[in-house]
Structures are given as C-alpha cells and as structure tokens.
mmCIF file of C-alpha atoms in Angstrom:
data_model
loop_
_atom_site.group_PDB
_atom_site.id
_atom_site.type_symbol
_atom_site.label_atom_id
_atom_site.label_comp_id
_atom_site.label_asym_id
_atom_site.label_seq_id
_atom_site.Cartn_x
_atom_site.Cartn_y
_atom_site.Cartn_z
ATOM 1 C CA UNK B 1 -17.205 0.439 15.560
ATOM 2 C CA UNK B 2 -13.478 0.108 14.970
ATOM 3 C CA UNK B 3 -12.412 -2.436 11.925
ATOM 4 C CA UNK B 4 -9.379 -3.308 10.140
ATOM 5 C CA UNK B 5 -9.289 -0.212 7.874
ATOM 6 C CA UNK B 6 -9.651 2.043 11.464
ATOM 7 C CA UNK B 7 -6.369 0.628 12.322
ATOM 8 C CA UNK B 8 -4.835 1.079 9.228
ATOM 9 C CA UNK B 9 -5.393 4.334 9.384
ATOM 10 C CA UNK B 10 -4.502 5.205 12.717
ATOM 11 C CA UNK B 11 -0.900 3.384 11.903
ATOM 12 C CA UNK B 12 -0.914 5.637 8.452
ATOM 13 C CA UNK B 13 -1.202 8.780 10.929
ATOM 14 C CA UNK B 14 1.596 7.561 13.355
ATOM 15 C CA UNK B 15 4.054 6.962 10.473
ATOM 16 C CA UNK B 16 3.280 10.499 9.175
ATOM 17 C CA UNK B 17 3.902 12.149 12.404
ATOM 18 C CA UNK B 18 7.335 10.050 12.605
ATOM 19 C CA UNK B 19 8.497 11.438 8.562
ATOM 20 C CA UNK B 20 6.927 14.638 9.289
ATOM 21 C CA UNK B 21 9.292 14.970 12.660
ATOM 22 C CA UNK B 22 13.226 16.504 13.111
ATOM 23 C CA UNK B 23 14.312 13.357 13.278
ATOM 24 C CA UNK B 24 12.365 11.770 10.036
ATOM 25 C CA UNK B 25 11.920 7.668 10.295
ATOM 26 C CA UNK B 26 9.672 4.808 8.836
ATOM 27 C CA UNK B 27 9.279 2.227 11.432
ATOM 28 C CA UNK B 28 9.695 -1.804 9.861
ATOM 29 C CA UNK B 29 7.614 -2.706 12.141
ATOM 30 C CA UNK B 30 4.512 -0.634 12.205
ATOM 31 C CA UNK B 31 4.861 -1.093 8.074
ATOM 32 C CA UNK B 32 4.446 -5.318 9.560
ATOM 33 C CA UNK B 33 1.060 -3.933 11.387
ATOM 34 C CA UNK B 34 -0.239 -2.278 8.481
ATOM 35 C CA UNK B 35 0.215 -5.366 6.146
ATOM 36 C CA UNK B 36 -1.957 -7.712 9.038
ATOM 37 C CA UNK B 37 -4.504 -5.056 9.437
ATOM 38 C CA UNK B 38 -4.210 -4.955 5.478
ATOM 39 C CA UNK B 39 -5.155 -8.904 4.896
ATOM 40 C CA UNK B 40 -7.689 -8.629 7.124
ATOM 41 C CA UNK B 41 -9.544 -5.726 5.293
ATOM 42 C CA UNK B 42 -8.929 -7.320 1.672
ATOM 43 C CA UNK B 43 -10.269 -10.833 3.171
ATOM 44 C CA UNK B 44 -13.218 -9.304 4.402
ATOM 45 C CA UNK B 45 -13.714 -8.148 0.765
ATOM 46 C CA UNK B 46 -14.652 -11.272 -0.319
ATOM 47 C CA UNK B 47 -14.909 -13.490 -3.853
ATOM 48 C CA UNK B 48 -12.256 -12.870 -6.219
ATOM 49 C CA UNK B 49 -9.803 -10.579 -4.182
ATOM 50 C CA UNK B 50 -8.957 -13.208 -1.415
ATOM 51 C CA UNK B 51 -5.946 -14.540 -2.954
ATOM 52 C CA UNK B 52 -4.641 -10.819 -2.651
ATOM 53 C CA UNK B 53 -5.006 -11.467 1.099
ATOM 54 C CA UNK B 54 -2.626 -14.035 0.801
ATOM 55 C CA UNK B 55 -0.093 -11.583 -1.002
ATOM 56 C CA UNK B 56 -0.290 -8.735 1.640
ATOM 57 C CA UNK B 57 0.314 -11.539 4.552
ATOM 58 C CA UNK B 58 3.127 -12.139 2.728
ATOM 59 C CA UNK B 59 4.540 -8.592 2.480
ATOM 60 C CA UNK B 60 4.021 -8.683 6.437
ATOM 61 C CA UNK B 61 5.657 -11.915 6.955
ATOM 62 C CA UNK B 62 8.903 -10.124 4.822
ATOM 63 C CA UNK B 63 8.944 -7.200 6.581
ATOM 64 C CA UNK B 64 8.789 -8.872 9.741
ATOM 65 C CA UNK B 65 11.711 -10.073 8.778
ATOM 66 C CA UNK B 66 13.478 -6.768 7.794
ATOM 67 C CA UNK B 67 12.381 -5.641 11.043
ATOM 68 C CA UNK B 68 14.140 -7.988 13.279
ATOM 69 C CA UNK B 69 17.634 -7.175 11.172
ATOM 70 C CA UNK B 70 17.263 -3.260 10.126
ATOM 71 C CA UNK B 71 14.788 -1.982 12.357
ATOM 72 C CA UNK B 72 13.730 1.106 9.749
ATOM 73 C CA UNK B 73 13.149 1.443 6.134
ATOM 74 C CA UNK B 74 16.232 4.108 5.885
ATOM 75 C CA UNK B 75 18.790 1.475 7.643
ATOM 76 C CA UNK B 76 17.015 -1.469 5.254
ATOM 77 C CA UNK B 77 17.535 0.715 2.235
ATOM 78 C CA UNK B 78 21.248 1.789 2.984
ATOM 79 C CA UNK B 79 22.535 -1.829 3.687
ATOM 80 C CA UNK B 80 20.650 -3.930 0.933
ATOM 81 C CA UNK B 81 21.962 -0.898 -2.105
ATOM 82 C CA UNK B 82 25.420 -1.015 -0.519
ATOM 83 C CA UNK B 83 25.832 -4.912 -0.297
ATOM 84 C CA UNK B 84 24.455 -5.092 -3.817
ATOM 85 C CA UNK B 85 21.400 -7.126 -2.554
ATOM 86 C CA UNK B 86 18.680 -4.424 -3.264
ATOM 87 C CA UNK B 87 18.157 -5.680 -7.315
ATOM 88 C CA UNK B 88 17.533 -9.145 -5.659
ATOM 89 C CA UNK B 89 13.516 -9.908 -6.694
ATOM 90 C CA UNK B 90 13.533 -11.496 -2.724
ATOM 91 C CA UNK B 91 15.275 -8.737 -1.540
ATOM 92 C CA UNK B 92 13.208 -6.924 1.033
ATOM 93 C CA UNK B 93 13.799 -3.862 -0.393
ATOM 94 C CA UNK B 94 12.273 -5.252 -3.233
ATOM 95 C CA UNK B 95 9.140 -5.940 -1.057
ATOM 96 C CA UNK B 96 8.821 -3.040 0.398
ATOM 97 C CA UNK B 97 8.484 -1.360 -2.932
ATOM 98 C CA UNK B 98 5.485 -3.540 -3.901
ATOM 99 C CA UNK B 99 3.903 -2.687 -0.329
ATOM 100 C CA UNK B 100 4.302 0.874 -1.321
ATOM 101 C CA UNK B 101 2.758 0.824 -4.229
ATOM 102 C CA UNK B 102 -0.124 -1.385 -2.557
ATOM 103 C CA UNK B 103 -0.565 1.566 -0.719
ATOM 104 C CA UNK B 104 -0.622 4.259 -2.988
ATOM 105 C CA UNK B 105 -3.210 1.681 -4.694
ATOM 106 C CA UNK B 106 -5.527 2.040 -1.908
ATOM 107 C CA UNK B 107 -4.604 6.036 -1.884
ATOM 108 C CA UNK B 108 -5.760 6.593 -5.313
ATOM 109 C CA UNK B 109 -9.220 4.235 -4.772
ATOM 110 C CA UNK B 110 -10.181 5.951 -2.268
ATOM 111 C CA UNK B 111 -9.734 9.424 -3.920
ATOM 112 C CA UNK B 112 -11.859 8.330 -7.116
ATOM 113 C CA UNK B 113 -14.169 7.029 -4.287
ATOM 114 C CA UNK B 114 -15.030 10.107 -3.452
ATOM 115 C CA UNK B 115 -14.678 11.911 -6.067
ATOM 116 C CA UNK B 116 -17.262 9.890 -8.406
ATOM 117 C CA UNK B 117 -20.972 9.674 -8.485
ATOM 118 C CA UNK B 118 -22.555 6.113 -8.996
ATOM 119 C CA UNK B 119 -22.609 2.613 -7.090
ATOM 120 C CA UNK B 120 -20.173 0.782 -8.834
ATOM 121 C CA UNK B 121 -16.694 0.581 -7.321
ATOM 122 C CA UNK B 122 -15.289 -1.007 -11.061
ATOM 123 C CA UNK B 123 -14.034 2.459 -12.217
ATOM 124 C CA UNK B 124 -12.272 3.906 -9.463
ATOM 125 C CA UNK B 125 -10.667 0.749 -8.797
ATOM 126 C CA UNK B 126 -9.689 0.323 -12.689
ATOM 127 C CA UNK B 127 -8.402 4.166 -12.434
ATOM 128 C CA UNK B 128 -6.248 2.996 -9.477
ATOM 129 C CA UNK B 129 -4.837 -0.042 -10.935
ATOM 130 C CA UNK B 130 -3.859 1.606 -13.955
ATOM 131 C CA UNK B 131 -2.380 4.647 -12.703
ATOM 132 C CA UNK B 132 0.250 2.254 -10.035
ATOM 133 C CA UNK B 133 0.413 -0.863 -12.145
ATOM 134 C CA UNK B 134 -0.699 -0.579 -15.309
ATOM 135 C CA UNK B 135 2.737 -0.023 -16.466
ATOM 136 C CA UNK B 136 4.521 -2.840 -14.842
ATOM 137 C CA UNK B 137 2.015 -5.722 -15.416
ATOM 138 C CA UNK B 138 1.804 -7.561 -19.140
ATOM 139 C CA UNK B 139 -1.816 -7.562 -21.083
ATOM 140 C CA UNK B 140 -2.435 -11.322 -19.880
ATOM 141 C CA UNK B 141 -1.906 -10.248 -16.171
ATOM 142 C CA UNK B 142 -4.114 -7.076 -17.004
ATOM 143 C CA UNK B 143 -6.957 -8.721 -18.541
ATOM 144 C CA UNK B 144 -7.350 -10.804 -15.250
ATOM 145 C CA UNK B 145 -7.205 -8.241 -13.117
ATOM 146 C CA UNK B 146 -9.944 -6.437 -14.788
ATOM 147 C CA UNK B 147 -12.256 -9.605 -15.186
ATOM 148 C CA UNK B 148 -11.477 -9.973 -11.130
ATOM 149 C CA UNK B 149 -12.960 -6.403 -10.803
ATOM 150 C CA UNK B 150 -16.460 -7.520 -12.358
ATOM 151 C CA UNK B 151 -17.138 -9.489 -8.972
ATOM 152 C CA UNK B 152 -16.394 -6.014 -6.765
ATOM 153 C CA UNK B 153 -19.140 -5.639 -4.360
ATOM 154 C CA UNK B 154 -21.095 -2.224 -4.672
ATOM 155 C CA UNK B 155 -19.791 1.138 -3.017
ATOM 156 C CA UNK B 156 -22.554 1.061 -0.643
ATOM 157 C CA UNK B 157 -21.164 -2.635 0.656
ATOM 158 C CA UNK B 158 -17.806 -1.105 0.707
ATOM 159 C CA UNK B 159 -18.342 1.561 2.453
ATOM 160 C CA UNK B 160 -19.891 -0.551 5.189
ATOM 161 C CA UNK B 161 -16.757 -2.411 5.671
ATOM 162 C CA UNK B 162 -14.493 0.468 6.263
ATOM 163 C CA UNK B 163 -17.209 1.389 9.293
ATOM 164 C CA UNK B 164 -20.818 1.241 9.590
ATOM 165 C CA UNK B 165 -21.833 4.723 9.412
ATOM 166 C CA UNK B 166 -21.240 6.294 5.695
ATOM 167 C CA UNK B 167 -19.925 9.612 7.026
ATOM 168 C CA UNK B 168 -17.200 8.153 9.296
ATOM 169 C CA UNK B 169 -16.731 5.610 6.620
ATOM 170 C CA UNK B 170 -15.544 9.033 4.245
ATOM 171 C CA UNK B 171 -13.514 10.461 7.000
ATOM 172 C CA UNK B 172 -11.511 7.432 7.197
ATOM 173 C CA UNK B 173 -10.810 7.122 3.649
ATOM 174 C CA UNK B 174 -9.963 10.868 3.726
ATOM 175 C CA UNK B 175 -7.912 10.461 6.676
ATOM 176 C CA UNK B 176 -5.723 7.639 4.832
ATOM 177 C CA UNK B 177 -5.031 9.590 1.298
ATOM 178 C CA UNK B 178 -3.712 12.759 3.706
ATOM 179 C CA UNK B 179 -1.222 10.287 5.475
ATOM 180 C CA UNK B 180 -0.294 7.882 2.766
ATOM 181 C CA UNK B 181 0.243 10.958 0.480
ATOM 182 C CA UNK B 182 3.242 12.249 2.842
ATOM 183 C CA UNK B 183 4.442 8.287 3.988
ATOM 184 C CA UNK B 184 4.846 7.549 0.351
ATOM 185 C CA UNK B 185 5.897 10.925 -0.652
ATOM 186 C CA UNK B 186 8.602 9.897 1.596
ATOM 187 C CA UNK B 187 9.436 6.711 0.997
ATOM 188 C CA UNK B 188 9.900 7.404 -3.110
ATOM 189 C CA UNK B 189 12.127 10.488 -2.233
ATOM 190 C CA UNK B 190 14.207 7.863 -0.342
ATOM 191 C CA UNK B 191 14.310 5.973 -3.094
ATOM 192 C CA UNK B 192 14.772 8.402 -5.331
ATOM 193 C CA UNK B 193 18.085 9.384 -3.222
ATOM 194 C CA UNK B 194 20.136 7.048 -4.859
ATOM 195 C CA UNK B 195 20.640 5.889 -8.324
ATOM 196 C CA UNK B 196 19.858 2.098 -7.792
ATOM 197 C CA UNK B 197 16.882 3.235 -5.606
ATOM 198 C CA UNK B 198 15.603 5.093 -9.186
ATOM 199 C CA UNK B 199 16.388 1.951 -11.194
ATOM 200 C CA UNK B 200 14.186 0.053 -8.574
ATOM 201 C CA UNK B 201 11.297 2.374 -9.395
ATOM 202 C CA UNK B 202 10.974 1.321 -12.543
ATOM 203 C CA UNK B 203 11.021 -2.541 -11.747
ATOM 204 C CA UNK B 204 7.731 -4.546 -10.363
#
C-alpha cells in the first residue's frame, strides 16, 4: 500500500542520487513535493500535531516560490547571501533551513524508533526534538512541545501509518535516515561554505 511517507521517501532517494552525482544539485522543486507529501503524513497523525501540518504546507508554499525564481537550492543560496537578503527571517533561505532541520527531525525519530524497545513513541520523539531544536526554542516554547507529545499515538499506530505491514513499515524508515543523512549532509556543507551560511546555522 503506498502512503504519504512512501513518497517521501522515494523523493529522499532521488535527491540523494542527484548530490551523490558529478554534477551535485538539490532540486527546489522536488524539496516543494516533499513538504505536500510531508503535511499529509503529519495530518494523518492526528490530535495535537495538526497545526504542524499547517507549518510544513507553508514551507511548500515558500519553496514553491523559490522554485519558480532559482530553480535549485545552490542558485537560491548564492543570490539571497550575495544580495544581502539571506539574514531576512522571510527570506527563503531562511525557510529552507527550518525545512532542513524538519527533516533531520524526522531522521533522528526514526533512528530512536528503531533503536528502542517499548510502545511509546514520547522518548524518541523528545530525543529528536532536543537534539535539532532544543537549542533554538525558549523554555515556554519547550514546555509545549513536550505537553503536545503526551497525546502521541503508540508506535504500533505509527508504524501503521508509514505502511500497513510492520516490516516494510522499518524498511521505509530505514530507507529515509540513509537518504536524508547524505541530502542534509549536503545541504549544511553548503551552508557551511560561506560565512553568512554558518551564521544562519545558528539562527531558528
């Protein structure tokens, strides 16, 4: 059965092949496909994590956007820093380094997933949200993410969502840390290439 998170992945993979190639590239607009695919699969999650939905259409809606002027992150990147428009909190650089790290959310979930024993999805997602945005968000914002958290549904729900059999259900999530963990890899090194693109690491 396919569902949201099998396209997600199967985007994930394509955008790996493209930074892993001679010719190394991140596509605006498959980033805009993973964002729809990406509200779908956090709507279908229910209760207290719908209003994320809203933020990941959003992100699509932005880079649809950066698509339709810069067609790839690396042109994006070059002509917001040098105009002096990347610092901008609207800038669409600016939102494609909160997608990122949306990303690398979902990364790390998934890995404490399946590395943990137990039914209750409340620590790995804790772990997650800690390790990417614990150190940008204040103690107010923190405390209501972690109440949200309480209302998680169970990892045997969860699982279900990502695809009705458990094993394929694994796979996937497996699949999406291997190509997240070279997209993003890539993405901060771009980043990293510059010395505004390091300031905008540390910013939320």
């Amino acid at each position: 059965m396919a569902t949201p998170m099998t396209g997600i992945v199967e985007v994930m993979e394509e955008l790996e092949s493209n930074v892993r190639s001679e010719n190394p590239t991140v596509n605006l607009q498959l980033l805009v496909h993973v964002c729809r695919l990406g509200a779908q699969f956090v709507t279908s999650l229910e209760g207290a994590f719908k209003f994320a939905a809203v933020e990941v259409e959003n992100k699509a809606n932005d880079m649809e956007e950066a698509y339709q002027k810069y067609n790839t992150v690396e042109v994006m990147l070059d002509y917001e820093i040098t105009n002096g428009l990347a610092r901008e909190n609207s800038s669409h650089t600016r939102f494609h380094l909160r997608m990122k790290r949306a990303s690398d959310l979902l990364r790390v979930f998934f890995q404490e997933i399946l590395a943990r024993e137990g039914d209750s999805l409340v620590p790995p997602l804790k772990k997650a949200y800690d390790e990417v945005f614990g150190a940008y968000h204040g103690e107010s914002i923190k405390m209501a993410v972690y109440v949200a958290m309480e209302f998680m549904m169970d990892k045997t729900d969860f699982l279900t969502l990502i695809h009705d059999d458990d094993e394929a259900a694994r796979e996937l999530m497996q699949r999406y840390i291997s190509a997240s963990s070279c997209v993003c890899q890539y993405i901060e090194q771009l980043y990293r290439s510059t010395k505004v693109g390091e300031e905008l690491l540390r910013m939320i």
